[in-house]
């Protein structure tokens, strides 16, 4: 193992001793020594299988058959989740063929960040993760189940399902993906047309045609944002079937993998199996997830989500762990927005199996972890194929099929990962630099302060931003408004950078998982609503964002800063579109580096 990877892992284990011990103690207490439904009264059990067929009732009455819970995030609003519509029947038959029963235990909400970008509904997005966690717990609280299948793909859904399932870590849990849509309009062309629209050079009809050609069918969006980062992490954490994350939704292989996942869940209920969820999500598995995120330039949202997931398992990580690992983890992929290729090209080049193989060979991933396939991450150095209609596993390719998209550790795109932790008198934050050219890593310029992305948009359209500046977008944190993604800013900042201006962003909010070429200090905390220094920055103040050295400094002397009055958020709207129901969450949510959570 690389020394830094070992050191970070040991630090996390030591830091988490008390909380991890407490979590595992709770899991051991929940596990007990009997099948869960055997503890139910006759009335409880009768209610639990009342709608089942007589054969299934007989199987559930006999305590030697498994009852597998299906928790699905299916809806028609998310193209990535639409394929899940028919999964329950496929799963039920696959489990029945194993002599067991699968029941649809519950559905969880799933909102599409693509639909809600720049809209009031986006302020519910981050909090929906905790709602999903609690919905998962509600579904499993019937205590009927011996294993769980979680059906999910997109941004807050996978973290929410996993956090909720970790409260039932005594059960084996298998995550089931749906796969990406076919490649549409190239992402680079989509970005170009978005910038032209921001400049007023094309109209709404042209923009809609562009967007519709990009997002055009069932399946996950093909850029490497949070949804596809989720899928890659679930596979490298050993919670997917090997090589299954980016198989197309259409076709026999996807259905075969879904059947295999369902039947693997049944196998994991056997008394000899040792791979329950609590055992799989260990300190080493969390480190593997961070390494995978860094080496692929994955979504910055996971600097929040992974922290919350880890805490749900009693494991304490922070941004310093990400930063230390980033110094030794090389960048091995170029997937949009970090390159021009999409996730389908990455998969064709060798995908996750090749990536795991090269990282293991060079001591950057822990091999000695539990997975749903058994002990050892090397089980994920294989890819699924169909031969004669049967699922077989082949070794991962020895070489990448496309060195412009996926490389081995000894021939990286860059020697370090794509994430920087920032610290200074403004607070702490993170910056994703994998898609930012090196010449833009340092920006020192006057501040222009905004309280919403709509104020920024108006200033751009009025021609007030034609100069070097750092945009400060405050009151976007979890306490202020639920920490919405600020993807609306991306094309405007991109236009200004292309015009030759030195521009950057500093915000206590989030950017899209697909954020790109403009340097951005995001997740800054303490946030403005909590009295953070970002709320004392004034127009014209000199700011310095230095991604080379991990610093974020307001170049104002301490005495002057101390005398300033904290800004008051005057334009915040916290009612409408359901936002008023989330007031309690805004009041109790933790800081970004603690997972921005209300339930862990």
XYZ file of C-alpha atoms in Angstrom:
600
model
C 0.000 0.000 0.000
C 1.060 3.574 -0.604
C 2.275 4.996 2.683
C -0.051 8.001 2.643
C -3.083 5.778 1.971
C -2.094 3.594 4.933
C -1.494 6.624 7.166
C -4.832 8.230 6.315
C -6.611 4.926 6.920
C -4.925 4.473 10.302
C -5.807 8.050 11.262
C -9.464 7.466 10.390
C -9.540 4.184 12.340
C -8.052 5.857 15.418
C -10.306 8.911 15.143
C -13.381 6.685 14.772
C -12.685 4.130 17.510
C -15.417 5.224 19.865
C -18.117 5.973 17.291
C -17.394 2.867 15.202
C -17.483 0.661 18.284
C -20.815 2.193 19.268
C -22.243 1.642 15.786
C -21.125 -1.989 15.590
C -22.520 -2.582 19.073
C -25.912 -1.347 17.929
C -25.715 -3.574 14.838
C -24.822 -6.636 16.901
C -27.783 -5.939 19.173
C -30.101 -5.652 16.158
C -28.768 -8.825 14.578
C -29.797 -11.169 17.361
C -29.733 -14.897 16.778
C -33.005 -15.466 14.944
C -34.738 -14.630 11.682
C -36.227 -11.160 12.144
C -39.833 -12.062 11.370
C -39.711 -14.898 13.928
C -39.911 -12.170 16.591
C -43.223 -10.885 15.200
C -46.551 -11.864 16.699
C -48.959 -13.944 14.624
C -50.976 -10.791 13.947
C -47.856 -8.894 12.874
C -46.802 -11.674 10.509
C -50.272 -12.106 9.058
C -50.383 -8.405 8.182
C -46.891 -8.640 6.694
C -47.745 -11.310 4.145
C -51.497 -10.751 3.736
C -51.155 -9.687 0.083
C -48.734 -12.497 -0.857
C -49.614 -15.615 -2.798
C -50.245 -18.781 -0.785
C -46.887 -20.194 -1.889
C -45.106 -17.077 -0.630
C -47.083 -17.174 2.626
C -45.976 -20.759 3.154
C -42.361 -19.837 2.512
C -42.471 -16.883 4.890
C -44.107 -18.974 7.569
C -41.196 -21.407 7.332
C -38.257 -19.489 8.746
C -35.692 -21.132 6.464
C -36.620 -19.028 3.403
C -35.357 -15.481 2.923
C -37.574 -12.418 2.659
C -35.826 -9.817 0.498
C -36.943 -6.195 0.782
C -37.113 -4.138 -2.410
C -36.682 -0.404 -1.849
C -37.082 1.528 -5.074
C -36.683 5.140 -6.111
C -38.574 4.644 -9.366
C -40.401 7.561 -10.950
C -40.844 9.019 -14.419
C -39.209 12.380 -13.625
C -35.692 10.956 -13.538
C -34.616 9.380 -16.803
C -32.050 7.404 -14.790
C -34.754 5.864 -12.605
C -37.422 5.181 -15.217
C -35.940 1.736 -16.067
C -36.676 0.635 -12.486
C -40.401 0.483 -13.339
C -40.257 -3.217 -14.228
C -37.490 -4.333 -11.870
C -39.703 -5.487 -8.969
C -41.395 -8.252 -10.994
C -38.045 -9.360 -12.414
C -36.568 -9.465 -8.915
C -39.525 -11.260 -7.373
C -39.302 -14.081 -9.915
C -35.524 -14.331 -9.540
C -35.862 -14.643 -5.770
C -38.757 -17.079 -6.087
C -36.523 -19.255 -8.275
C -34.175 -19.442 -5.278
C -36.983 -20.705 -3.047
C -37.392 -17.368 -1.277
C -39.640 -14.308 -1.374
C -39.104 -10.670 -2.371
C -41.531 -7.984 -1.203
C -41.742 -4.385 -2.315
C -40.992 -2.865 1.076
C -41.245 0.798 0.145
C -40.631 3.558 -2.337
C -38.509 6.602 -1.610
C -38.801 10.075 -3.176
C -36.357 10.955 -5.904
C -36.038 14.438 -7.347
C -34.150 15.359 -10.480
C -31.610 18.126 -10.027
C -31.672 18.623 -13.792
C -35.352 19.568 -13.631
C -34.969 21.801 -10.567
C -31.684 23.613 -11.433
C -32.251 27.338 -10.907
C -35.784 26.675 -9.620
C -37.251 26.947 -6.095
C -37.469 23.167 -5.841
C -33.673 22.935 -5.846
C -33.711 24.189 -2.252
C -35.232 20.826 -1.247
C -32.582 18.790 -3.042
C -29.954 18.296 -0.336
C -32.556 17.764 2.370
C -34.225 15.131 0.206
C -31.223 12.926 0.992
C -32.224 12.826 4.654
C -35.886 12.300 3.737
C -34.789 9.312 1.626
C -32.699 7.986 4.535
C -35.694 8.165 6.846
C -38.009 6.690 4.198
C -35.621 3.750 3.841
C -35.712 3.232 7.601
C -39.507 3.356 7.613
C -39.658 0.707 4.880
C -37.298 -1.630 6.744
C -38.854 -1.018 10.157
C -41.445 -3.750 9.493
C -38.691 -6.154 10.608
C -39.788 -8.802 8.109
C -36.614 -8.907 6.077
C -33.420 -10.929 5.755
C -31.791 -8.901 2.952
C -32.330 -5.663 1.048
C -32.152 -4.598 -2.593
C -31.822 -0.820 -3.077
C -32.783 0.499 -6.510
C -31.277 3.927 -7.129
C -28.909 5.973 -9.259
C -29.044 9.740 -8.934
C -27.647 12.529 -6.850
C -29.155 12.400 -3.348
C -30.873 9.065 -3.783
C -27.902 6.697 -3.502
C -26.430 8.495 -0.439
C -29.885 8.607 1.155
C -30.562 4.913 0.546
C -27.152 3.952 1.911
C -27.409 6.147 5.024
C -30.851 4.728 5.778
C -29.770 1.137 5.124
C -26.770 1.529 7.456
C -29.210 1.757 10.363
C -30.047 -1.842 9.395
C -26.413 -2.795 8.861
C -27.009 -6.275 10.294
C -28.685 -7.135 6.967
C -26.939 -7.834 3.661
C -27.720 -5.008 1.227
C -27.190 -5.049 -2.542
C -27.462 -1.893 -4.653
C -28.965 -2.301 -8.117
C -28.143 0.222 -10.896
C -29.981 0.895 -14.145
C -27.206 2.165 -16.446
C -26.624 5.230 -18.640
C -28.637 6.385 -21.633
C -26.965 6.074 -25.053
C -24.589 8.886 -25.943
C -26.363 11.897 -27.421
C -25.155 15.357 -28.361
C -21.525 15.633 -27.227
C -21.202 17.360 -23.855
C -18.684 19.870 -25.203
C -21.189 20.984 -27.854
C -23.915 21.244 -25.207
C -21.676 23.498 -23.097
C -20.889 25.651 -26.149
C -24.548 26.230 -26.946
C -25.330 27.010 -23.293
C -22.670 29.725 -23.364
C -24.044 31.111 -26.634
C -27.481 31.275 -25.026
C -26.031 33.069 -22.002
C -24.547 35.640 -24.395
C -27.874 36.027 -26.207
C -26.453 34.641 -29.465
C -28.965 31.796 -29.762
C -32.573 31.617 -28.632
C -34.624 29.338 -26.412
C -35.636 27.071 -29.308
C -31.997 26.325 -30.136
C -31.174 25.755 -26.482
C -34.101 23.376 -25.966
C -33.137 21.413 -29.086
C -29.601 21.129 -27.712
C -30.723 19.996 -24.267
C -33.191 17.492 -25.740
C -30.477 15.989 -27.915
C -28.284 15.598 -24.820
C -30.926 14.147 -22.492
C -32.940 12.034 -24.881
C -33.946 8.667 -23.434
C -34.246 6.477 -20.363
C -31.012 6.013 -18.433
C -28.526 8.135 -16.548
C -27.211 11.381 -18.035
C -23.849 10.543 -19.576
C -21.652 13.299 -18.102
C -19.579 12.509 -15.017
C -21.599 14.296 -12.375
C -23.001 13.095 -9.066
C -25.213 10.331 -10.495
C -22.395 8.546 -12.295
C -20.018 9.244 -9.402
C -22.563 7.434 -7.215
C -22.505 4.401 -9.475
C -18.734 4.203 -9.646
C -18.454 4.512 -5.858
C -21.076 1.837 -5.179
C -19.130 -0.581 -7.352
C -15.744 0.194 -5.813
C -17.304 -0.035 -2.331
C -18.399 -3.584 -3.213
C -22.147 -2.909 -3.178
C -22.888 -3.453 -6.894
C -22.324 -6.562 -8.944
C -18.855 -6.233 -10.555
C -18.796 -4.272 -13.801
C -22.513 -3.520 -13.654
C -22.608 0.242 -13.065
C -22.495 1.424 -16.677
C -24.184 -1.383 -18.610
C -26.965 0.009 -20.814
C -30.551 -0.122 -19.443
C -31.698 -1.862 -22.609
C -30.772 -5.411 -23.392
C -30.407 -8.843 -21.928
C -27.182 -8.188 -20.019
C -28.796 -5.534 -17.821
C -31.734 -7.798 -16.946
C -29.359 -10.691 -16.303
C -27.294 -8.568 -13.923
C -30.448 -7.488 -12.080
C -31.459 -11.126 -11.656
C -27.941 -11.961 -10.460
C -28.048 -9.105 -7.919
C -31.371 -10.363 -6.543
C -30.086 -13.897 -6.223
C -26.838 -12.716 -4.649
C -28.892 -11.000 -1.955
C -30.527 -14.349 -1.180
C -27.144 -16.096 -1.023
C -25.915 -13.520 1.473
C -28.671 -14.511 3.903
C -27.085 -17.928 4.389
C -25.766 -18.541 7.882
C -22.227 -18.938 6.511
C -22.211 -15.546 4.767
C -20.302 -12.767 6.492
C -21.024 -9.808 4.249
C -23.665 -7.715 5.972
C -23.733 -3.986 5.224
C -21.945 -2.961 8.427
C -19.027 -5.254 7.593
C -18.787 -4.001 4.015
C -18.854 -0.279 4.846
C -15.645 -0.210 6.879
C -12.920 2.412 7.305
C -10.933 0.827 4.459
C -13.959 0.821 2.177
C -14.541 4.521 2.868
C -10.890 5.252 2.004
C -11.318 3.265 -1.217
C -14.325 5.425 -2.053
C -12.364 8.651 -1.514
C -9.510 7.345 -3.686
C -11.967 6.441 -6.442
C -13.560 9.890 -6.280
C -10.199 11.621 -6.506
C -8.698 9.522 -9.285
C -11.740 10.098 -11.506
C -12.368 13.764 -10.688
C -15.812 12.867 -9.371
C -18.553 15.082 -8.024
C -17.764 17.612 -5.296
C -21.114 16.705 -3.762
C -19.382 13.632 -2.372
C -17.201 15.790 -0.149
C -20.500 16.127 1.717
C -22.211 12.804 1.006
C -19.280 10.509 1.795
C -18.833 12.257 5.136
C -22.507 11.666 5.977
C -22.356 8.042 4.790
C -19.255 7.395 6.881
C -20.843 8.949 9.977
C -23.882 6.708 9.529
C -21.447 3.779 9.906
C -19.686 5.325 12.900
C -16.694 6.458 10.826
C -15.387 10.039 11.085
C -13.723 11.569 8.039
C -13.047 15.180 7.034
C -11.747 17.226 4.134
C -8.156 16.914 5.336
C -8.381 13.185 4.586
C -9.471 13.995 1.030
C -6.631 16.521 0.660
C -3.918 14.158 1.929
C -5.036 11.349 -0.325
C -5.213 13.748 -3.263
C -1.431 14.316 -3.007
C -0.700 10.670 -3.945
C -3.761 9.614 -5.949
C -3.186 10.300 -9.666
C -5.843 11.472 -12.090
C -6.599 8.518 -14.381
C -9.726 9.543 -16.296
C -10.917 12.261 -18.624
C -14.715 12.156 -18.575
C -16.774 15.301 -19.191
C -16.543 17.887 -17.638
C -12.930 16.795 -16.977
C -12.552 15.815 -20.650
C -14.629 15.405 -23.804
C -15.651 11.728 -23.497
C -18.794 10.576 -21.722
C -19.370 7.696 -19.301
C -20.162 5.246 -22.114
C -16.715 5.815 -23.613
C -15.144 5.293 -20.186
C -17.014 1.995 -19.812
C -15.943 0.838 -23.286
C -12.322 1.722 -22.508
C -12.248 -0.717 -19.592
C -14.420 1.082 -17.054
C -14.508 0.296 -13.376
C -12.915 -3.195 -13.581
C -9.802 -1.804 -15.285
C -9.693 1.157 -12.886
C -9.874 -1.111 -9.813
C -7.196 -3.363 -11.279
C -4.628 -0.633 -11.888
C -5.279 1.054 -8.527
C -4.887 -2.269 -6.691
C -1.693 -3.087 -8.575
C -0.123 0.159 -7.368
C -1.235 0.019 -3.742
C -3.846 2.766 -3.919
C -6.868 0.688 -2.906
C -7.338 -1.671 0.023
C -7.818 -5.212 -1.276
C -8.679 -6.712 2.140
C -12.296 -5.538 2.350
C -15.653 -7.290 2.350
C -17.942 -7.006 -0.681
C -21.292 -8.480 -1.671
C -19.270 -10.988 -3.750
C -17.137 -12.100 -0.819
C -13.814 -11.067 0.683
C -11.376 -9.067 -1.426
C -11.745 -6.148 -3.814
C -9.901 -8.114 -6.518
C -13.294 -9.720 -7.201
C -14.095 -6.423 -8.920
C -11.293 -6.818 -11.478
C -13.721 -8.651 -13.740
C -16.486 -7.703 -16.120
C -19.784 -9.399 -16.965
C -20.469 -11.013 -20.329
C -23.202 -13.187 -21.797
C -22.201 -16.500 -23.317
C -24.964 -18.745 -24.595
C -27.461 -16.633 -22.682
C -25.638 -17.212 -19.389
C -23.786 -14.686 -17.233
C -20.032 -15.260 -17.117
C -17.198 -13.184 -15.688
C -14.077 -12.270 -17.637
C -10.897 -10.714 -16.334
C -10.602 -6.954 -16.722
C -8.595 -5.900 -19.783
C -4.843 -5.612 -19.254
C -4.656 -2.316 -21.149
C -7.038 0.588 -21.592
C -8.857 0.643 -24.917
C -8.681 4.465 -24.994
C -5.705 6.210 -23.394
C -7.372 9.591 -23.968
C -10.093 8.589 -21.481
C -8.696 5.972 -19.078
C -5.069 5.404 -18.110
C -2.996 3.162 -15.837
C -1.459 4.520 -12.642
C 2.029 4.651 -14.186
C 0.823 6.855 -17.087
C -1.615 9.295 -15.417
C -3.098 12.480 -16.785
C -1.709 14.186 -13.680
C 0.166 12.980 -10.620
C -2.428 14.193 -8.111
C -6.189 13.977 -7.669
C -8.762 16.515 -8.718
C -9.702 18.012 -5.349
C -8.204 20.735 -3.153
C -9.165 21.648 0.407
C -9.113 25.411 1.001
C -8.596 27.262 4.256
C -8.111 30.873 5.302
C -9.770 33.778 7.045
C -12.907 33.322 4.929
C -13.352 29.787 6.283
C -12.908 26.247 4.967
C -14.087 24.941 1.623
C -13.202 22.700 -1.296
C -12.383 23.209 -4.953
C -12.596 20.720 -7.804
C -9.641 21.451 -10.082
C -9.629 18.396 -12.349
C -11.332 20.404 -15.117
C -9.612 23.733 -14.346
C -6.529 24.678 -16.366
C -3.477 25.256 -14.183
C -3.222 28.908 -15.195
C -6.584 29.519 -13.501
C -5.686 27.880 -10.177
C -4.683 31.258 -8.708
C -7.035 34.210 -8.939
C -6.565 37.444 -6.984
C -9.193 40.036 -7.781
C -11.811 42.387 -6.265
C -14.964 40.831 -4.855
C -18.406 41.286 -6.346
C -20.985 40.228 -3.761
C -24.353 38.643 -4.577
C -27.108 37.133 -2.448
C -28.552 34.948 -5.221
C -27.567 33.515 -8.582
C -30.365 35.577 -10.126
C -28.635 38.794 -8.986
C -25.492 37.506 -10.699
C -27.420 36.716 -13.887
C -28.911 40.230 -13.969
C -25.472 41.808 -13.499
C -24.100 39.755 -16.379
C -26.936 40.751 -18.705
C -26.429 44.426 -17.793
C -22.752 44.209 -18.741
C -21.562 44.888 -15.180
C -19.120 41.973 -15.030
C -16.711 42.796 -17.842
C -13.572 42.796 -15.674
C -11.475 40.621 -13.390
C -13.384 39.710 -10.225
C -14.236 36.976 -7.756
C -17.965 36.445 -7.385
C -19.014 35.966 -3.770
C -22.362 34.227 -3.604
C -23.461 34.125 0.024
C -26.539 32.909 1.912
C -26.553 29.703 -0.135
C -25.602 27.365 2.724
C -27.723 24.629 4.277
C -29.029 26.833 7.116
C -29.947 29.688 4.784
C -31.808 27.858 2.025
C -30.896 24.175 1.941
C -27.665 24.595 -0.055
C -28.974 24.436 -3.649
C -26.661 23.712 -6.558
C -25.673 26.881 -8.402
C -25.268 25.395 -11.868
C -26.990 28.429 -13.389
C -23.740 30.378 -12.886
C -21.597 28.003 -14.945
C -22.235 29.307 -18.498
C -21.946 32.972 -17.458
C -18.649 32.456 -15.656
C -17.427 30.379 -18.588
C -18.218 33.185 -21.034
C -16.321 35.726 -18.927
C -13.310 33.419 -18.633
C -13.339 32.869 -22.403
C -13.331 36.648 -22.870
C -10.004 36.760 -21.063
C -11.104 37.907 -17.608
C -9.690 36.355 -14.442
C -12.823 35.112 -12.699
C -13.602 32.754 -9.842
C -16.405 31.919 -7.431
C -16.553 31.789 -3.635
C -19.776 30.467 -2.111
C -21.243 28.742 0.925
C -23.465 26.836 -1.516
C -22.856 23.907 -3.823
C -22.026 23.702 -7.501
C -23.330 20.983 -9.771
C -21.480 17.689 -9.757
C -20.708 18.606 -13.354
C -18.994 21.904 -12.491
C -16.123 22.629 -14.810
C -13.447 25.039 -15.957
C -13.885 28.062 -13.650
C -12.152 27.860 -10.232
C -14.717 27.755 -7.443
C -14.361 27.650 -3.663
C -17.552 25.905 -2.635
C -19.153 24.561 0.570
C -17.458 27.429 2.435
C -18.238 27.375 6.130
C -19.082 28.840 8.560
C -21.792 29.927 6.148
C -23.105 33.499 6.051
C -26.326 32.542 7.847
C -24.247 31.135 10.728
C -22.129 34.288 11.063
C -19.267 33.214 8.819
C -16.715 35.675 7.460
C -18.151 35.240 3.964
C -21.012 37.414 5.264
C -18.591 40.306 5.938
C -17.060 40.517 2.471
C -17.878 43.784 0.694
C -17.774 44.799 -2.952
C -14.254 45.772 -3.945
C -12.490 43.787 -1.204
C -9.446 41.987 -2.568
C -9.792 38.197 -2.463
C -7.185 35.556 -3.172
C -8.166 32.027 -4.208
C -5.038 29.877 -4.443
C -5.653 26.246 -5.391
C -1.893 25.578 -5.581
C -1.502 26.163 -1.853
C -5.057 25.461 -0.678
C -5.763 28.947 0.620
C -8.761 31.269 0.530
C -7.949 34.704 1.917
C -9.795 37.996 2.247
C -7.013 40.578 1.968
C -8.483 42.908 4.582
C -6.741 43.503 7.908
C -8.201 41.705 10.907
C -9.111 44.894 12.765
C -11.184 46.233 9.874
C -12.889 42.904 9.428
C -13.739 42.676 13.140
C -15.472 46.058 13.045
C -17.737 45.140 10.161
C -21.385 44.228 10.680
C -22.513 40.824 9.510
C -24.683 41.026 6.390
C -28.368 40.241 6.720
C -30.063 38.086 4.121
C -32.821 40.307 2.812
C -33.963 38.380 -0.234
C -34.427 34.885 1.142
C -37.703 33.134 0.358
C -38.428 30.114 2.528
C -42.050 29.441 1.585
C -43.620 28.060 -1.551
C -42.842 24.858 -3.472
C -42.884 23.032 -0.131
C -39.948 24.945 1.359
C -41.876 25.938 4.472
C -42.056 22.263 5.516
C -38.265 22.076 5.678
C -37.791 24.928 8.166
C -36.908 22.485 10.929
C -34.173 20.936 8.819
C -32.689 24.338 8.046
C -32.508 25.027 11.777
C -30.748 21.809 12.788
C -28.599 20.919 9.774
C -24.869 20.419 10.391
C -22.035 22.163 8.530
C -20.841 20.940 5.136
C -17.712 19.244 6.516
C -19.914 17.324 8.957
C -22.086 16.027 6.128
C -24.724 18.805 6.019
C -27.095 16.379 7.697
C -30.016 16.366 10.089
C -29.928 12.644 10.859
C -26.295 11.511 11.310
